[in-house]
N, CA, C and O atoms as a Tinker XYZ file with bonds, in Angstrom:
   276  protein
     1  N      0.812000   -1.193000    0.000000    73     2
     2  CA     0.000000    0.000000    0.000000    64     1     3
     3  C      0.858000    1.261000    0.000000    63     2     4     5
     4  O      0.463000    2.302000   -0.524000    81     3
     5  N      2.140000    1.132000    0.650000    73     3     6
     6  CA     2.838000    2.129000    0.724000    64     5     7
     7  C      3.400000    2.780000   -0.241000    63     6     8     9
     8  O      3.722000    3.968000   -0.269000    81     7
     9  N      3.580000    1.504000   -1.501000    73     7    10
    10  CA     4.587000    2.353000   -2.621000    64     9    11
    11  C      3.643000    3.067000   -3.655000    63    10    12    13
    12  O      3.870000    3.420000   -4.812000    81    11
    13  N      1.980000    3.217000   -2.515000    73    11    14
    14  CA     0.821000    3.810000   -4.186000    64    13    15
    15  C      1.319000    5.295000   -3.469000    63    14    16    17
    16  O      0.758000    6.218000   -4.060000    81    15
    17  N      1.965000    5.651000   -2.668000    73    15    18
    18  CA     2.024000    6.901000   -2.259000    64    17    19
    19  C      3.244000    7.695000   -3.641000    63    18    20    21
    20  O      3.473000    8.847000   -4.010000    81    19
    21  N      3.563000    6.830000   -3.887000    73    19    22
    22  CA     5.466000    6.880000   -4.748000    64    21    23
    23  C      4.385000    7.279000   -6.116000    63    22    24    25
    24  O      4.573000    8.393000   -6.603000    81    23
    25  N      3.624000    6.685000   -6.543000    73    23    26
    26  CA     3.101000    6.932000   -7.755000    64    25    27
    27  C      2.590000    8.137000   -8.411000    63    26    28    29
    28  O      1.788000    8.808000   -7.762000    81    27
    29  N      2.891000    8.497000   -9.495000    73    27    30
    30  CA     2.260000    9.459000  -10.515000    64    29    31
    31  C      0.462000    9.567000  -10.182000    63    30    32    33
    32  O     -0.165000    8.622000   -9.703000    81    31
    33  N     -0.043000   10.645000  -10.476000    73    31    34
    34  CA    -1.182000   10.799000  -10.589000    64    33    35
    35  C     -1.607000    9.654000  -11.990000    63    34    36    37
    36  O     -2.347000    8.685000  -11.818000    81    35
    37  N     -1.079000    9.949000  -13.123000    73    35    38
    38  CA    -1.806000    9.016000  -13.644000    64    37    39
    39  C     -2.058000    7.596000  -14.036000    63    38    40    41
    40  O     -2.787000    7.006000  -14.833000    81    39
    41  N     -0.676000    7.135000  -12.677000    73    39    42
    42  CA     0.164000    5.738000  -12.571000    64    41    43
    43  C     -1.655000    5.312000  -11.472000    63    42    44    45
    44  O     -2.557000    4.482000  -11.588000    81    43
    45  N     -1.379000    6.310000  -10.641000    73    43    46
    46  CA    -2.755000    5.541000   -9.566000    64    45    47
    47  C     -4.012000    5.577000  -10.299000    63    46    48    49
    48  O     -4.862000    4.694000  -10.180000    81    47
    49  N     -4.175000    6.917000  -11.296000    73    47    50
    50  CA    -5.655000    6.500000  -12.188000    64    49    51
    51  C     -5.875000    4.937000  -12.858000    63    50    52    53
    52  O     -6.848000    4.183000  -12.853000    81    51
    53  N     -4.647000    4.830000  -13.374000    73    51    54
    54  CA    -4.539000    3.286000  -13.955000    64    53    55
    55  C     -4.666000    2.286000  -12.998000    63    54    56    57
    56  O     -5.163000    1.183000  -13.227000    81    55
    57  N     -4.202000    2.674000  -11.871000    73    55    58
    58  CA    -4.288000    1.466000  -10.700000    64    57    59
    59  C     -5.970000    1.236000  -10.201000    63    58    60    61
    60  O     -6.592000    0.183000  -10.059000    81    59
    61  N     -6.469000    2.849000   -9.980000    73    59    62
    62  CA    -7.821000    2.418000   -9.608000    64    61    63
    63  C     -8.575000    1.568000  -11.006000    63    62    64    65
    64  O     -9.160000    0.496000  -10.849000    81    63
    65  N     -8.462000    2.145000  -12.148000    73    63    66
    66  CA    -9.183000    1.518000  -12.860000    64    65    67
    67  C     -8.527000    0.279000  -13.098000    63    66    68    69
    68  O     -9.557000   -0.385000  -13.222000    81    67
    69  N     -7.740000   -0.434000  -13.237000    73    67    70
    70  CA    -7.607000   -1.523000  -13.326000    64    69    71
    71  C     -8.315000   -2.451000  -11.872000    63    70    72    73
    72  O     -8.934000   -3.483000  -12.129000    81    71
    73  N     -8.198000   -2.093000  -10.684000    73    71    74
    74  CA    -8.517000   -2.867000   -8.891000    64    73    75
    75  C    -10.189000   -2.725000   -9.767000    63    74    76    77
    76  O    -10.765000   -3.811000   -9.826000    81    75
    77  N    -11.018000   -1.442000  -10.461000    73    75    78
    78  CA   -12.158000   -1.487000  -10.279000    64    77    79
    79  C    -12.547000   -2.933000  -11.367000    63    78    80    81
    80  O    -13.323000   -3.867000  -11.169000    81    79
    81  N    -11.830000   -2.691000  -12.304000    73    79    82
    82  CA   -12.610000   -3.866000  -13.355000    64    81    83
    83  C    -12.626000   -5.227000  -12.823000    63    82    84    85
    84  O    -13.480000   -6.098000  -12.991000    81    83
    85  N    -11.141000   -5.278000  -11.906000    73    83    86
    86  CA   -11.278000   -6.692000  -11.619000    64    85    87
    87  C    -11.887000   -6.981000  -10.575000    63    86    88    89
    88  O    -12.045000   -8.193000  -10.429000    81    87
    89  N    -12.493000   -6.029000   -9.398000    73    87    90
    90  CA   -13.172000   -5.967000   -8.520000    64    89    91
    91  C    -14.621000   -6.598000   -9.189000    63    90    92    93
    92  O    -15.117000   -7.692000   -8.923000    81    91
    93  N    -15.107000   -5.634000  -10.078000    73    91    94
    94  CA   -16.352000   -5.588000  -10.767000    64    93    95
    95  C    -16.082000   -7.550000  -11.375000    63    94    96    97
    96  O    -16.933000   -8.375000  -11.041000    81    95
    97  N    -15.184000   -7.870000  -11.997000    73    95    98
    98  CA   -15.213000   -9.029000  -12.567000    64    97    99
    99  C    -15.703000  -10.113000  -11.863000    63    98   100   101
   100  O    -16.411000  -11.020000  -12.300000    81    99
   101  N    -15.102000   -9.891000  -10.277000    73    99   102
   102  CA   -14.941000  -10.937000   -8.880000    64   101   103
   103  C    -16.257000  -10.551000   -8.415000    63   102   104   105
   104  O    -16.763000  -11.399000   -7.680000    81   103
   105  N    -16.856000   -9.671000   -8.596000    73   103   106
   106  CA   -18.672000   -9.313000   -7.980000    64   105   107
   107  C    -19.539000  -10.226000   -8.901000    63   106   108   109
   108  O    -20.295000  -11.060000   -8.403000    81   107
   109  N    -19.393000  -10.014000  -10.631000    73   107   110
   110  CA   -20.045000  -10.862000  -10.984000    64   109   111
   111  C    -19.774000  -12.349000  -11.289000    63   110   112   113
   112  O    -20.587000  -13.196000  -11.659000    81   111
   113  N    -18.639000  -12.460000  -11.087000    73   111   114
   114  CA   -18.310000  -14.183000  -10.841000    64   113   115
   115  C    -18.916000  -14.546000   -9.731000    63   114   116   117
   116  O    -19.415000  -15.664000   -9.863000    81   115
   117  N    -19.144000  -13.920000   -8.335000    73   115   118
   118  CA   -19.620000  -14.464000   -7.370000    64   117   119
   119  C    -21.126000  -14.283000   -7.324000    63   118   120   121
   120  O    -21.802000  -14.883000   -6.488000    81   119
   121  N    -21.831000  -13.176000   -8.524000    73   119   122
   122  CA   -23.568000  -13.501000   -8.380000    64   121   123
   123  C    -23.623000  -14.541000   -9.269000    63   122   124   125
   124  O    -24.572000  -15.278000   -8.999000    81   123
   125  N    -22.709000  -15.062000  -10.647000    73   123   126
   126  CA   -22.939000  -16.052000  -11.084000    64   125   127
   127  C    -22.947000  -17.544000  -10.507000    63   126   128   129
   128  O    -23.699000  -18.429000  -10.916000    81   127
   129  N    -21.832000  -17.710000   -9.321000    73   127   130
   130  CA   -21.800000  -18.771000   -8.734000    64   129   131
   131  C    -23.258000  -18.813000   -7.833000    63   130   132   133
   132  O    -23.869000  -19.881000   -7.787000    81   131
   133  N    -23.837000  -17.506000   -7.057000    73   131   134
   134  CA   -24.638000  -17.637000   -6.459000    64   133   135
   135  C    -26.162000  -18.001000   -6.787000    63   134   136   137
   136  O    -27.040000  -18.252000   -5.961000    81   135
   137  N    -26.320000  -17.961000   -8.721000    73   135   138
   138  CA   -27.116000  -18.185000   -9.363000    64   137   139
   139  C    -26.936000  -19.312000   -9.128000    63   138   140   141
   140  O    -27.887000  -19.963000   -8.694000    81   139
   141  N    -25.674000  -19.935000   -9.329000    73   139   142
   142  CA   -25.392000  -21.609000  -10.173000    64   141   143
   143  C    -25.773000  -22.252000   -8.388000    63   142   144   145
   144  O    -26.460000  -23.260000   -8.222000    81   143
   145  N    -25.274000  -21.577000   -7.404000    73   143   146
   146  CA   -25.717000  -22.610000   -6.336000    64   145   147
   147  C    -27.222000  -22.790000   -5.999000    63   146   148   149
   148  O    -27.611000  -23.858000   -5.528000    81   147
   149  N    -28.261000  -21.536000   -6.285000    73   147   150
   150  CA   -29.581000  -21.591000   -6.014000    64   149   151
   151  C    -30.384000  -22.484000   -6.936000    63   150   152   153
   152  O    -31.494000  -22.941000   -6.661000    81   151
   153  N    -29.500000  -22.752000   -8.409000    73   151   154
   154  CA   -30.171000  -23.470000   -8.973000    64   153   155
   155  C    -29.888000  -25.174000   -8.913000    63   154   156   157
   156  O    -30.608000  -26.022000   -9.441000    81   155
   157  N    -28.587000  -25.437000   -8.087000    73   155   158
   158  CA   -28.618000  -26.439000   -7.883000    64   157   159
   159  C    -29.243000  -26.860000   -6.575000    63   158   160   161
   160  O    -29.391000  -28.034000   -6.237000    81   159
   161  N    -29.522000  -26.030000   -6.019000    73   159   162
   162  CA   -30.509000  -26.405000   -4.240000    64   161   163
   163  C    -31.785000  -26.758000   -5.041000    63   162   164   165
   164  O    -32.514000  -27.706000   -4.746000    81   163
   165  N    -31.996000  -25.911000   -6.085000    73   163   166
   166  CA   -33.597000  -25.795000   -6.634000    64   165   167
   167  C    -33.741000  -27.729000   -6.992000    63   166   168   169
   168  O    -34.521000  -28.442000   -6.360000    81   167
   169  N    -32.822000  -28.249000   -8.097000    73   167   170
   170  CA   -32.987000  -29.233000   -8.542000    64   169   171
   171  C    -32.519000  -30.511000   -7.319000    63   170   172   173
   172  O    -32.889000  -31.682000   -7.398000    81   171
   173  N    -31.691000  -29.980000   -6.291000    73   171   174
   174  CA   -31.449000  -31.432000   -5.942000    64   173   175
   175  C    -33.401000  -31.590000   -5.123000    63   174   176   177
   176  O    -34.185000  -32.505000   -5.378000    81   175
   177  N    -33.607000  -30.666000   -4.391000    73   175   178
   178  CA   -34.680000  -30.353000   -3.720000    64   177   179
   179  C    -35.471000  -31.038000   -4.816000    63   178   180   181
   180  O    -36.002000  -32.071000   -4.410000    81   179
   181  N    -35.722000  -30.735000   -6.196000    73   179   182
   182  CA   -36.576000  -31.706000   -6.665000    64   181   183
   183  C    -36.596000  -33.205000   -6.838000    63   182   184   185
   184  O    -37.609000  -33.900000   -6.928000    81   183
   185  N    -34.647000  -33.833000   -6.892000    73   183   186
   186  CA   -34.475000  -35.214000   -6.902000    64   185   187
   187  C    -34.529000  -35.791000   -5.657000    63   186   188   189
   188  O    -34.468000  -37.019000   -5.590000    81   187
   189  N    -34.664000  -34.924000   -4.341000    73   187   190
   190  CA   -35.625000  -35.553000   -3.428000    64   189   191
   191  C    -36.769000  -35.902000   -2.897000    63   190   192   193
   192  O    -36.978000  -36.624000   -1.922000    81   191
   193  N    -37.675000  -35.221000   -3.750000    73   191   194
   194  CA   -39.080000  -35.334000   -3.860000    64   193   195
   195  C    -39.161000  -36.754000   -4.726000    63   194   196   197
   196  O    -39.535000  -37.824000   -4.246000    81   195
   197  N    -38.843000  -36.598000   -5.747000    73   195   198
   198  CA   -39.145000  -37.512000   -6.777000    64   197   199
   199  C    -38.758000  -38.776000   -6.230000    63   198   200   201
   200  O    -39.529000  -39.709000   -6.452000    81   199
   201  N    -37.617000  -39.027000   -5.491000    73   199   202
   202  CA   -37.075000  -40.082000   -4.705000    64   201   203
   203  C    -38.108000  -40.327000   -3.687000    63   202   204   205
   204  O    -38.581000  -41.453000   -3.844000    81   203
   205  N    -38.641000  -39.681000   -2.688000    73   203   206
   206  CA   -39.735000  -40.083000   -1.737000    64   205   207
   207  C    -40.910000  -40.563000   -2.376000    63   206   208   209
   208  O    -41.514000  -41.536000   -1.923000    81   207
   209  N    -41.358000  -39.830000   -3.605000    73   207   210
   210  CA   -42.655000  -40.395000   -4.282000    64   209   211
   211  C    -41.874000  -41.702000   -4.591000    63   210   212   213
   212  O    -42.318000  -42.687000   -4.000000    81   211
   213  N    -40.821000  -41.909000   -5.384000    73   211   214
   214  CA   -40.729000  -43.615000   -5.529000    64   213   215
   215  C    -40.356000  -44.388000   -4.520000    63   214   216   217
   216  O    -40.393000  -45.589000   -4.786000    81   215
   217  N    -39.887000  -44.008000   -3.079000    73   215   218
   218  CA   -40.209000  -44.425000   -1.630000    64   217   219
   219  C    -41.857000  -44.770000   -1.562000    63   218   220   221
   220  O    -42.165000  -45.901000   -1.187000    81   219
   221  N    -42.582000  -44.120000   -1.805000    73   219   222
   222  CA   -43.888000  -43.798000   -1.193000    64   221   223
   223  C    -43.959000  -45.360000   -2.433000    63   222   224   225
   224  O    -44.070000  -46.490000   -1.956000    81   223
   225  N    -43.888000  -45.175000   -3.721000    73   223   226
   226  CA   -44.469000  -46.051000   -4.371000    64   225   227
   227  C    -43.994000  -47.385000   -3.939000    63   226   228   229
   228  O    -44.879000  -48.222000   -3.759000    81   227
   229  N    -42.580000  -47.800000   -3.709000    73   227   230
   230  CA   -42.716000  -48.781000   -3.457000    64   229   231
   231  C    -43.098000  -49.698000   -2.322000    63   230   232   233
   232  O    -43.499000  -50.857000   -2.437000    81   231
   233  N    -42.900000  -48.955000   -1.109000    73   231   234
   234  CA   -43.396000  -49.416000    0.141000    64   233   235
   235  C    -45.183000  -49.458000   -0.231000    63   234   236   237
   236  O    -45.694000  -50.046000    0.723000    81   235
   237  N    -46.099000  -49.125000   -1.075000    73   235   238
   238  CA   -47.243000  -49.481000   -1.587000    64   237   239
   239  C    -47.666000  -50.518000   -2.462000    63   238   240   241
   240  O    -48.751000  -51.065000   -2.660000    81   239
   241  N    -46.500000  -50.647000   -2.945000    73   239   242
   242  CA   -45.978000  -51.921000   -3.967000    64   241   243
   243  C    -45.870000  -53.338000   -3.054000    63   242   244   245
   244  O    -46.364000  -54.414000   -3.389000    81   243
   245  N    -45.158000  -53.097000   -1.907000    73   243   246
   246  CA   -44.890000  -54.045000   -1.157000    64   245   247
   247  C    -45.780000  -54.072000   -0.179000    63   246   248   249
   248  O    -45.727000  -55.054000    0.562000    81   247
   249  N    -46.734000  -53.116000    0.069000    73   247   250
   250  CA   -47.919000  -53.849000    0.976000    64   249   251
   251  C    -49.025000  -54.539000    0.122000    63   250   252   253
   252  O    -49.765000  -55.283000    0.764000    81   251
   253  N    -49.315000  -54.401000   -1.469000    73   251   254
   254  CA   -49.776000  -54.899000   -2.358000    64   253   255
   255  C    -49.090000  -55.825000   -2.362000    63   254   256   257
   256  O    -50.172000  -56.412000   -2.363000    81   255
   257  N    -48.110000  -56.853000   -2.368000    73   255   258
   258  CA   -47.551000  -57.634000   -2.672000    64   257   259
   259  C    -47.663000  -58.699000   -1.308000    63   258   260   261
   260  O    -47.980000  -59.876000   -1.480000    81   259
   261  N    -47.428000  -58.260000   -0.230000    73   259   262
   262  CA   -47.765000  -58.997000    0.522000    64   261   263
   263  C    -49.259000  -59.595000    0.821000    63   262   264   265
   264  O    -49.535000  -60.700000    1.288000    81   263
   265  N    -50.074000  -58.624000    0.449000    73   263   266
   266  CA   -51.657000  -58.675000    0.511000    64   265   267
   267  C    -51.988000  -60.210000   -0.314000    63   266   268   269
   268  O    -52.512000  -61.253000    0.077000    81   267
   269  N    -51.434000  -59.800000   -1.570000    73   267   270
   270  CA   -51.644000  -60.929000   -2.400000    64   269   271
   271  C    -50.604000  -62.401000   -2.583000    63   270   272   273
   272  O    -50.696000  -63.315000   -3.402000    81   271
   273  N    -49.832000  -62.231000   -1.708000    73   271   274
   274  CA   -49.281000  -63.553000   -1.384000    64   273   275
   275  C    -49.446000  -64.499000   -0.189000    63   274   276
   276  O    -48.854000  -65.578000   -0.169000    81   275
């Protein structure tokens, strides 16, 4: 931090704008990851549903099955 004091006025303009783009880059890499994680909560949340309905089906399967044996 100390040697931005050493710098040219238009050595630090370049410095802020360069910290801002890649700042800005690392903000939207992290709402993209935060997309990509909500949409994978969204789907596993559905392959556990779908898994209990075929829980549900087969433990119905198998009281049908015992019924008739």
């Amino acid at each position: 931090m100390s040697d931005l004091k050493h710098k040219t006025p238009a050595e630090l303009r370049a410095e802020i704008t360069s910290i801002s783009r890649w700042r800005a880059g690392k903000e939207r890499e992290a709402t993209e990851k935060e997309a990509l994680a909500a949409s994978l909560l969204v789907e596993a949340s559905q392959l556990r549903q779908r898994a209990h309905n075929m829980g549900q089906c087969e433990a119905w399967a198998r009281i049908y099955l015992a019924e008739k044996t």
